[in-house]
Amino acid sequence: MATATKKKTASKPRLQPLGDRVVVKRDESEETTAGGIVLPGAAQDKPSRGVVVSVGNGRLLDDGSRSPLQVAPGDRVIFGRYAGSDTFQIGDEEVILIREDDIQAVLLD
């Protein structure tokens, strides 16, 4: 009797946040200033905007229910400069894990 074996497909690893946490892919940092000066990597500021990759299932309320998050995957957001000290390498992308409270605005098109 032959047994079926599951083939592992080469898929991109995923990070599923819990609670009110959000995974954000940070935008690329600027390499030149407005005056045309080229900045070395150490002098570049980390941008405080990015794209939401995935979201948790919401904040747990006192009554046991969950409050839905205000952001969704694909939203372009602005967050605090010091938000997201937890960075992770997922495949070839670097993402940060932040709380929804650290998101200050959603950029609308």
mmCIF file of N, CA and C in Angstrom:
data_model
loop_
_atom_site.group_PDB
_atom_site.id
_atom_site.type_symbol
_atom_site.label_atom_id
_atom_site.label_comp_id
_atom_site.label_asym_id
_atom_site.label_seq_id
_atom_site.Cartn_x
_atom_site.Cartn_y
_atom_site.Cartn_z
ATOM 1 N N MET A 1 0.843 -1.163 0.000
ATOM 2 C CA MET A 1 0.000 0.000 0.000
ATOM 3 C C MET A 1 0.898 1.239 0.000
ATOM 4 N N ALA A 2 0.711 2.072 -0.942
ATOM 5 C CA ALA A 2 1.543 3.273 -1.076
ATOM 6 C C ALA A 2 0.991 4.378 -0.182
ATOM 7 N N THR A 3 1.890 5.073 0.449
ATOM 8 C CA THR A 3 1.453 6.195 1.277
ATOM 9 C C THR A 3 1.723 7.483 0.533
ATOM 10 N N ALA A 4 0.818 8.378 0.672
ATOM 11 C CA ALA A 4 0.969 9.684 0.021
ATOM 12 C C ALA A 4 1.910 10.543 0.872
ATOM 13 N N THR A 5 2.884 11.116 0.220
ATOM 14 C CA THR A 5 3.799 12.001 0.937
ATOM 15 C C THR A 5 3.540 13.424 0.492
ATOM 16 N N LYS A 6 3.594 14.300 1.458
ATOM 17 C CA LYS A 6 3.397 15.709 1.142
ATOM 18 C C LYS A 6 4.700 16.288 0.654
ATOM 19 N N LYS A 7 4.616 16.970 -0.459
ATOM 20 C CA LYS A 7 5.787 17.665 -0.972
ATOM 21 C C LYS A 7 5.814 19.054 -0.369
ATOM 22 N N LYS A 8 6.979 19.436 0.094
ATOM 23 C CA LYS A 8 7.126 20.799 0.585
ATOM 24 C C LYS A 8 7.446 21.686 -0.592
ATOM 25 N N THR A 9 6.588 22.642 -0.811
ATOM 26 C CA THR A 9 6.833 23.583 -1.890
ATOM 27 C C THR A 9 7.653 24.737 -1.363
ATOM 28 N N ALA A 10 8.475 25.272 -2.188
ATOM 29 C CA ALA A 10 9.299 26.413 -1.787
ATOM 30 C C ALA A 10 8.412 27.642 -1.739
ATOM 31 N N SER A 11 7.911 27.951 -0.557
ATOM 32 C CA SER A 11 7.057 29.118 -0.419
ATOM 33 C C SER A 11 7.747 30.150 0.452
ATOM 34 N N LYS A 12 7.298 31.348 0.310
ATOM 35 C CA LYS A 12 7.851 32.458 1.073
ATOM 36 C C LYS A 12 7.380 32.333 2.520
ATOM 37 N N PRO A 13 8.301 32.404 3.500
ATOM 38 C CA PRO A 13 7.857 32.336 4.891
ATOM 39 C C PRO A 13 6.948 33.514 5.233
ATOM 40 N N ARG A 14 6.012 33.281 6.140
ATOM 41 C CA ARG A 14 5.068 34.325 6.528
ATOM 42 C C ARG A 14 5.183 34.574 8.012
ATOM 43 N N LEU A 15 4.797 35.745 8.434
ATOM 44 C CA LEU A 15 4.792 36.125 9.839
ATOM 45 C C LEU A 15 3.387 36.592 10.177
ATOM 46 N N GLN A 16 2.690 35.867 11.039
ATOM 47 C CA GLN A 16 1.329 36.225 11.430
ATOM 48 C C GLN A 16 1.369 36.856 12.814
ATOM 49 N N PRO A 17 1.119 38.173 12.907
ATOM 50 C CA PRO A 17 1.145 38.832 14.210
ATOM 51 C C PRO A 17 -0.063 38.443 15.058
ATOM 52 N N LEU A 18 0.072 38.603 16.358
ATOM 53 C CA LEU A 18 -1.002 38.294 17.288
ATOM 54 C C LEU A 18 -1.561 39.579 17.887
ATOM 55 N N GLY A 19 -2.813 39.531 18.316
ATOM 56 C CA GLY A 19 -3.430 40.659 19.004
ATOM 57 C C GLY A 19 -3.479 41.914 18.161
ATOM 58 N N ASP A 20 -2.991 43.025 18.731
ATOM 59 C CA ASP A 20 -3.059 44.312 18.034
ATOM 60 C C ASP A 20 -1.742 44.659 17.350
ATOM 61 N N ARG A 21 -0.966 43.668 16.991
ATOM 62 C CA ARG A 21 0.311 43.920 16.325
ATOM 63 C C ARG A 21 0.151 43.860 14.810
ATOM 64 N N VAL A 22 1.053 44.581 14.124
ATOM 65 C CA VAL A 22 0.998 44.726 12.670
ATOM 66 C C VAL A 22 2.398 44.515 12.110
ATOM 67 N N VAL A 23 2.511 43.778 11.012
ATOM 68 C CA VAL A 23 3.789 43.606 10.316
ATOM 69 C C VAL A 23 3.839 44.616 9.178
ATOM 70 N N VAL A 24 4.919 45.425 9.135
ATOM 71 C CA VAL A 24 5.058 46.490 8.144
ATOM 72 C C VAL A 24 6.380 46.324 7.418
ATOM 73 N N LYS A 25 6.337 46.455 6.086
ATOM 74 C CA LYS A 25 7.567 46.503 5.285
ATOM 75 C C LYS A 25 7.916 47.974 5.134
ATOM 76 N N ARG A 26 9.044 48.356 5.708
ATOM 77 C CA ARG A 26 9.476 49.752 5.712
ATOM 78 C C ARG A 26 9.892 50.177 4.301
ATOM 79 N N ASP A 27 9.583 51.435 3.933
ATOM 80 C CA ASP A 27 10.019 51.989 2.651
ATOM 81 C C ASP A 27 11.532 52.095 2.622
ATOM 82 N N GLU A 28 12.089 52.169 1.424
ATOM 83 C CA GLU A 28 13.533 52.334 1.252
ATOM 84 C C GLU A 28 13.954 53.710 1.726
ATOM 85 N N SER A 29 15.145 53.804 2.303
ATOM 86 C CA SER A 29 15.634 55.105 2.775
ATOM 87 C C SER A 29 16.229 55.893 1.618
ATOM 88 N N GLU A 30 16.196 57.202 1.772
ATOM 89 C CA GLU A 30 16.741 58.100 0.754
ATOM 90 C C GLU A 30 18.262 58.023 0.753
ATOM 91 N N GLU A 31 18.848 57.948 -0.437
ATOM 92 C CA GLU A 31 20.303 57.868 -0.545
ATOM 93 C C GLU A 31 20.938 59.218 -0.828
ATOM 94 N N THR A 32 20.120 60.198 -1.240
ATOM 95 C CA THR A 32 20.642 61.541 -1.489
ATOM 96 C C THR A 32 19.754 62.565 -0.801
ATOM 97 N N THR A 33 20.341 63.681 -0.424
ATOM 98 C CA THR A 33 19.566 64.758 0.190
ATOM 99 C C THR A 33 18.917 65.595 -0.896
ATOM 100 N N ALA A 34 18.087 66.542 -0.500
ATOM 101 C CA ALA A 34 17.442 67.427 -1.465
ATOM 102 C C ALA A 34 18.474 68.252 -2.220
ATOM 103 N N GLY A 35 19.622 68.512 -1.595
ATOM 104 C CA GLY A 35 20.687 69.281 -2.241
ATOM 105 C C GLY A 35 21.592 68.444 -3.115
ATOM 106 N N GLY A 36 21.345 67.125 -3.193
ATOM 107 C CA GLY A 36 22.123 66.257 -4.060
ATOM 108 C C GLY A 36 23.315 65.587 -3.395
ATOM 109 N N ILE A 37 23.444 65.690 -2.087
ATOM 110 C CA ILE A 37 24.553 65.050 -1.376
ATOM 111 C C ILE A 37 24.223 63.577 -1.182
ATOM 112 N N VAL A 38 25.149 62.699 -1.556
ATOM 113 C CA VAL A 38 24.968 61.260 -1.407
ATOM 114 C C VAL A 38 25.305 60.874 0.025
ATOM 115 N N LEU A 39 24.359 60.189 0.680
ATOM 116 C CA LEU A 39 24.548 59.786 2.074
ATOM 117 C C LEU A 39 25.058 58.357 2.150
ATOM 118 N N PRO A 40 26.071 58.088 2.984
ATOM 119 C CA PRO A 40 26.487 56.704 3.210
ATOM 120 C C PRO A 40 25.420 55.968 4.014
ATOM 121 N N GLY A 41 25.447 54.653 4.008
ATOM 122 C CA GLY A 41 24.418 53.854 4.677
ATOM 123 C C GLY A 41 24.237 54.190 6.140
ATOM 124 N N ALA A 42 25.326 54.478 6.871
ATOM 125 C CA ALA A 42 25.218 54.761 8.302
ATOM 126 C C ALA A 42 24.539 56.093 8.571
ATOM 127 N N ALA A 43 24.581 57.015 7.637
ATOM 128 C CA ALA A 43 24.001 58.347 7.847
ATOM 129 C C ALA A 43 22.542 58.434 7.416
ATOM 130 N N GLN A 44 22.033 57.403 6.782
ATOM 131 C CA GLN A 44 20.658 57.441 6.292
ATOM 132 C C GLN A 44 19.678 57.194 7.437
ATOM 133 N N ASP A 45 18.631 57.993 7.501
ATOM 134 C CA ASP A 45 17.574 57.779 8.489
ATOM 135 C C ASP A 45 16.682 56.642 8.026
ATOM 136 N N LYS A 46 16.194 55.869 8.986
ATOM 137 C CA LYS A 46 15.221 54.834 8.652
ATOM 138 C C LYS A 46 13.888 55.538 8.405
ATOM 139 N N PRO A 47 13.251 55.268 7.273
ATOM 140 C CA PRO A 47 11.971 55.926 6.996
ATOM 141 C C PRO A 47 10.897 55.502 8.002
ATOM 142 N N SER A 48 9.991 56.402 8.287
ATOM 143 C CA SER A 48 8.910 56.104 9.219
ATOM 144 C C SER A 48 7.597 55.888 8.481
ATOM 145 N N ARG A 49 7.679 55.279 7.324
ATOM 146 C CA ARG A 49 6.484 54.906 6.566
ATOM 147 C C ARG A 49 6.730 53.579 5.881
ATOM 148 N N GLY A 50 5.641 52.905 5.569
ATOM 149 C CA GLY A 50 5.769 51.603 4.939
ATOM 150 C C GLY A 50 4.421 51.050 4.547
ATOM 151 N N VAL A 51 4.415 49.768 4.180
ATOM 152 C CA VAL A 51 3.206 49.081 3.722
ATOM 153 C C VAL A 51 2.891 47.957 4.703
ATOM 154 N N VAL A 52 1.634 47.872 5.119
ATOM 155 C CA VAL A 52 1.196 46.807 6.022
ATOM 156 C C VAL A 52 1.209 45.482 5.265
ATOM 157 N N VAL A 53 1.895 44.494 5.832
ATOM 158 C CA VAL A 53 1.987 43.173 5.218
ATOM 159 C C VAL A 53 0.915 42.247 5.790
ATOM 160 N N SER A 54 0.786 42.215 7.118
ATOM 161 C CA SER A 54 -0.249 41.401 7.756
ATOM 162 C C SER A 54 -0.624 42.019 9.099
ATOM 163 N N VAL A 55 -1.801 41.662 9.590
ATOM 164 C CA VAL A 55 -2.308 42.220 10.840
ATOM 165 C C VAL A 55 -2.765 41.100 11.759
ATOM 166 N N GLY A 56 -2.792 41.398 13.060
ATOM 167 C CA GLY A 56 -3.290 40.445 14.047
ATOM 168 C C GLY A 56 -4.806 40.428 14.063
ATOM 169 N N ASN A 57 -5.358 39.689 15.027
ATOM 170 C CA ASN A 57 -6.823 39.550 15.073
ATOM 171 C C ASN A 57 -7.502 40.578 15.957
ATOM 172 N N GLY A 58 -6.776 41.572 16.465
ATOM 173 C CA GLY A 58 -7.390 42.660 17.211
ATOM 174 C C GLY A 58 -7.048 42.643 18.688
ATOM 175 N N ARG A 59 -7.249 43.782 19.324
ATOM 176 C CA ARG A 59 -6.969 43.924 20.755
ATOM 177 C C ARG A 59 -8.031 43.194 21.563
ATOM 178 N N LEU A 60 -7.596 42.482 22.600
ATOM 179 C CA LEU A 60 -8.516 41.778 23.483
ATOM 180 C C LEU A 60 -9.114 42.776 24.476
ATOM 181 N N LEU A 61 -10.430 42.889 24.479
ATOM 182 C CA LEU A 61 -11.125 43.815 25.364
ATOM 183 C C LEU A 61 -11.441 43.148 26.701
ATOM 184 N N ASP A 62 -11.823 43.953 27.681
ATOM 185 C CA ASP A 62 -12.110 43.442 29.025
ATOM 186 C C ASP A 62 -13.223 42.400 29.042
ATOM 187 N N ASP A 63 -14.189 42.527 28.124
ATOM 188 C CA ASP A 63 -15.305 41.572 28.105
ATOM 189 C C ASP A 63 -14.981 40.293 27.337
ATOM 190 N N GLY A 64 -13.755 40.157 26.854
ATOM 191 C CA GLY A 64 -13.342 38.940 26.151
ATOM 192 C C GLY A 64 -13.490 39.009 24.647
ATOM 193 N N SER A 65 -14.107 40.051 24.133
ATOM 194 C CA SER A 65 -14.251 40.189 22.685
ATOM 195 C C SER A 65 -13.012 40.863 22.108
ATOM 196 N N ARG A 66 -12.907 40.894 20.807
ATOM 197 C CA ARG A 66 -11.766 41.502 20.131
ATOM 198 C C ARG A 66 -12.216 42.757 19.387
ATOM 199 N N SER A 67 -11.415 43.809 19.478
ATOM 200 C CA SER A 67 -11.660 45.047 18.752
ATOM 201 C C SER A 67 -10.931 44.949 17.411
ATOM 202 N N PRO A 68 -11.629 45.087 16.285
ATOM 203 C CA PRO A 68 -10.955 44.958 14.985
ATOM 204 C C PRO A 68 -9.939 46.079 14.770
ATOM 205 N N LEU A 69 -8.881 45.776 14.020
ATOM 206 C CA LEU A 69 -7.855 46.768 13.721
ATOM 207 C C LEU A 69 -8.347 47.725 12.644
ATOM 208 N N GLN A 70 -7.795 48.944 12.655
ATOM 209 C CA GLN A 70 -8.201 49.962 11.691
ATOM 210 C C GLN A 70 -7.394 49.899 10.407
ATOM 211 N N VAL A 71 -6.338 49.113 10.377
ATOM 212 C CA VAL A 71 -5.517 48.980 9.173
ATOM 213 C C VAL A 71 -5.674 47.584 8.609
ATOM 214 N N ALA A 72 -5.364 47.452 7.323
ATOM 215 C CA ALA A 72 -5.477 46.176 6.633
ATOM 216 C C ALA A 72 -4.233 45.970 5.774
ATOM 217 N N PRO A 73 -3.940 44.724 5.404
ATOM 218 C CA PRO A 73 -2.800 44.491 4.524
ATOM 219 C C PRO A 73 -2.915 45.308 3.238
ATOM 220 N N GLY A 74 -1.800 45.916 2.845
ATOM 221 C CA GLY A 74 -1.778 46.757 1.653
ATOM 222 C C GLY A 74 -1.864 48.239 1.950
ATOM 223 N N ASP A 75 -2.296 48.612 3.160
ATOM 224 C CA ASP A 75 -2.379 50.032 3.530
ATOM 225 C C ASP A 75 -0.976 50.626 3.643
ATOM 226 N N ARG A 76 -0.808 51.856 3.139
ATOM 227 C CA ARG A 76 0.447 52.596 3.321
ATOM 228 C C ARG A 76 0.278 53.435 4.580
ATOM 229 N N VAL A 77 1.203 53.279 5.527
ATOM 230 C CA VAL A 77 1.058 53.910 6.837
ATOM 231 C C VAL A 77 2.288 54.727 7.215
ATOM 232 N N ILE A 78 2.065 55.661 8.134
ATOM 233 C CA ILE A 78 3.133 56.436 8.764
ATOM 234 C C ILE A 78 3.127 56.045 10.234
ATOM 235 N N PHE A 79 4.317 55.747 10.767
ATOM 236 C CA PHE A 79 4.412 55.338 12.159
ATOM 237 C C PHE A 79 5.505 56.128 12.854
ATOM 238 N N GLY A 80 5.548 56.053 14.172
ATOM 239 C CA GLY A 80 6.520 56.794 14.959
ATOM 240 C C GLY A 80 7.951 56.387 14.636
ATOM 241 N N ARG A 81 8.874 57.315 14.766
ATOM 242 C CA ARG A 81 10.282 57.069 14.435
ATOM 243 C C ARG A 81 10.865 55.917 15.236
ATOM 244 N N TYR A 82 10.493 55.796 16.491
ATOM 245 C CA TYR A 82 11.070 54.766 17.347
ATOM 246 C C TYR A 82 10.161 53.551 17.496
ATOM 247 N N ALA A 83 9.125 53.477 16.702
ATOM 248 C CA ALA A 83 8.244 52.308 16.719
ATOM 249 C C ALA A 83 8.922 51.160 15.995
ATOM 250 N N GLY A 84 8.624 49.981 16.401
ATOM 251 C CA GLY A 84 9.111 48.816 15.677
ATOM 252 C C GLY A 84 10.574 48.509 15.880
ATOM 253 N N SER A 85 10.969 48.315 17.122
ATOM 254 C CA SER A 85 12.352 47.940 17.371
ATOM 255 C C SER A 85 12.595 46.474 17.013
ATOM 256 N N ASP A 86 11.521 45.717 16.784
ATOM 257 C CA ASP A 86 11.638 44.309 16.408
ATOM 258 C C ASP A 86 11.631 44.176 14.901
ATOM 259 N N THR A 87 12.811 43.932 14.312
ATOM 260 C CA THR A 87 12.905 43.739 12.862
ATOM 261 C C THR A 87 13.190 42.272 12.584
ATOM 262 N N PHE A 88 12.629 41.779 11.492
ATOM 263 C CA PHE A 88 12.780 40.383 11.114
ATOM 264 C C PHE A 88 13.103 40.292 9.639
ATOM 265 N N GLN A 89 13.865 39.293 9.275
ATOM 266 C CA GLN A 89 14.164 39.014 7.884
ATOM 267 C C GLN A 89 13.236 37.890 7.445
ATOM 268 N N ILE A 90 12.306 38.175 6.557
ATOM 269 C CA ILE A 90 11.374 37.188 6.022
ATOM 270 C C ILE A 90 11.703 37.018 4.551
ATOM 271 N N GLY A 91 12.323 35.914 4.217
ATOM 272 C CA GLY A 91 12.795 35.726 2.842
ATOM 273 C C GLY A 91 13.870 36.748 2.551
ATOM 274 N N ASP A 92 13.656 37.557 1.538
ATOM 275 C CA ASP A 92 14.630 38.596 1.196
ATOM 276 C C ASP A 92 14.166 39.985 1.633
ATOM 277 N N GLU A 93 13.076 40.061 2.406
ATOM 278 C CA GLU A 93 12.544 41.339 2.854
ATOM 279 C C GLU A 93 12.759 41.523 4.352
ATOM 280 N N GLU A 94 13.042 42.763 4.751
ATOM 281 C CA GLU A 94 13.114 43.087 6.169
ATOM 282 C C GLU A 94 11.803 43.744 6.570
ATOM 283 N N VAL A 95 11.173 43.212 7.611
ATOM 284 C CA VAL A 95 9.901 43.743 8.088
ATOM 285 C C VAL A 95 10.035 44.107 9.559
ATOM 286 N N ILE A 96 9.117 44.954 10.027
ATOM 287 C CA ILE A 96 9.101 45.322 11.440
ATOM 288 C C ILE A 96 7.756 44.942 12.033
ATOM 289 N N LEU A 97 7.767 44.661 13.318
ATOM 290 C CA LEU A 97 6.561 44.295 14.048
ATOM 291 C C LEU A 97 6.244 45.433 15.009
ATOM 292 N N ILE A 98 5.091 46.079 14.808
ATOM 293 C CA ILE A 98 4.710 47.221 15.645
ATOM 294 C C ILE A 98 3.289 47.032 16.158
ATOM 295 N N ARG A 99 2.954 47.782 17.197
ATOM 296 C CA ARG A 99 1.573 47.797 17.696
ATOM 297 C C ARG A 99 0.748 48.761 16.850
ATOM 298 N N GLU A 100 -0.536 48.515 16.764
ATOM 299 C CA GLU A 100 -1.397 49.407 15.990
ATOM 300 C C GLU A 100 -1.365 50.823 16.566
ATOM 301 N N ASP A 101 -1.184 50.962 17.866
ATOM 302 C CA ASP A 101 -1.120 52.282 18.496
ATOM 303 C C ASP A 101 0.058 53.109 17.993
ATOM 304 N N ASP A 102 1.116 52.458 17.489
ATOM 305 C CA ASP A 102 2.292 53.174 16.973
ATOM 306 C C ASP A 102 2.055 53.740 15.583
ATOM 307 N N ILE A 103 0.996 53.314 14.913
ATOM 308 C CA ILE A 103 0.664 53.841 13.583
ATOM 309 C C ILE A 103 -0.066 55.160 13.767
ATOM 310 N N GLN A 104 0.467 56.203 13.110
ATOM 311 C CA GLN A 104 -0.082 57.542 13.296
ATOM 312 C C GLN A 104 -1.082 57.924 12.209
ATOM 313 N N ALA A 105 -0.931 57.374 10.997
ATOM 314 C CA ALA A 105 -1.832 57.745 9.905
ATOM 315 C C ALA A 105 -1.761 56.704 8.803
ATOM 316 N N VAL A 106 -2.832 56.679 7.994
ATOM 317 C CA VAL A 106 -2.871 55.869 6.773
ATOM 318 C C VAL A 106 -2.801 56.833 5.610
ATOM 319 N N LEU A 107 -1.893 56.583 4.672
ATOM 320 C CA LEU A 107 -1.767 57.445 3.487
ATOM 321 C C LEU A 107 -2.826 57.058 2.476
ATOM 322 N N LEU A 108 -3.620 58.022 2.056
ATOM 323 C CA LEU A 108 -4.663 57.785 1.065
ATOM 324 C C LEU A 108 -4.182 58.249 -0.301
ATOM 325 N N ASP A 109 -4.592 57.542 -1.326
ATOM 326 C CA ASP A 109 -4.203 57.924 -2.702
ATOM 327 C C ASP A 109 -5.046 59.037 -3.234
#
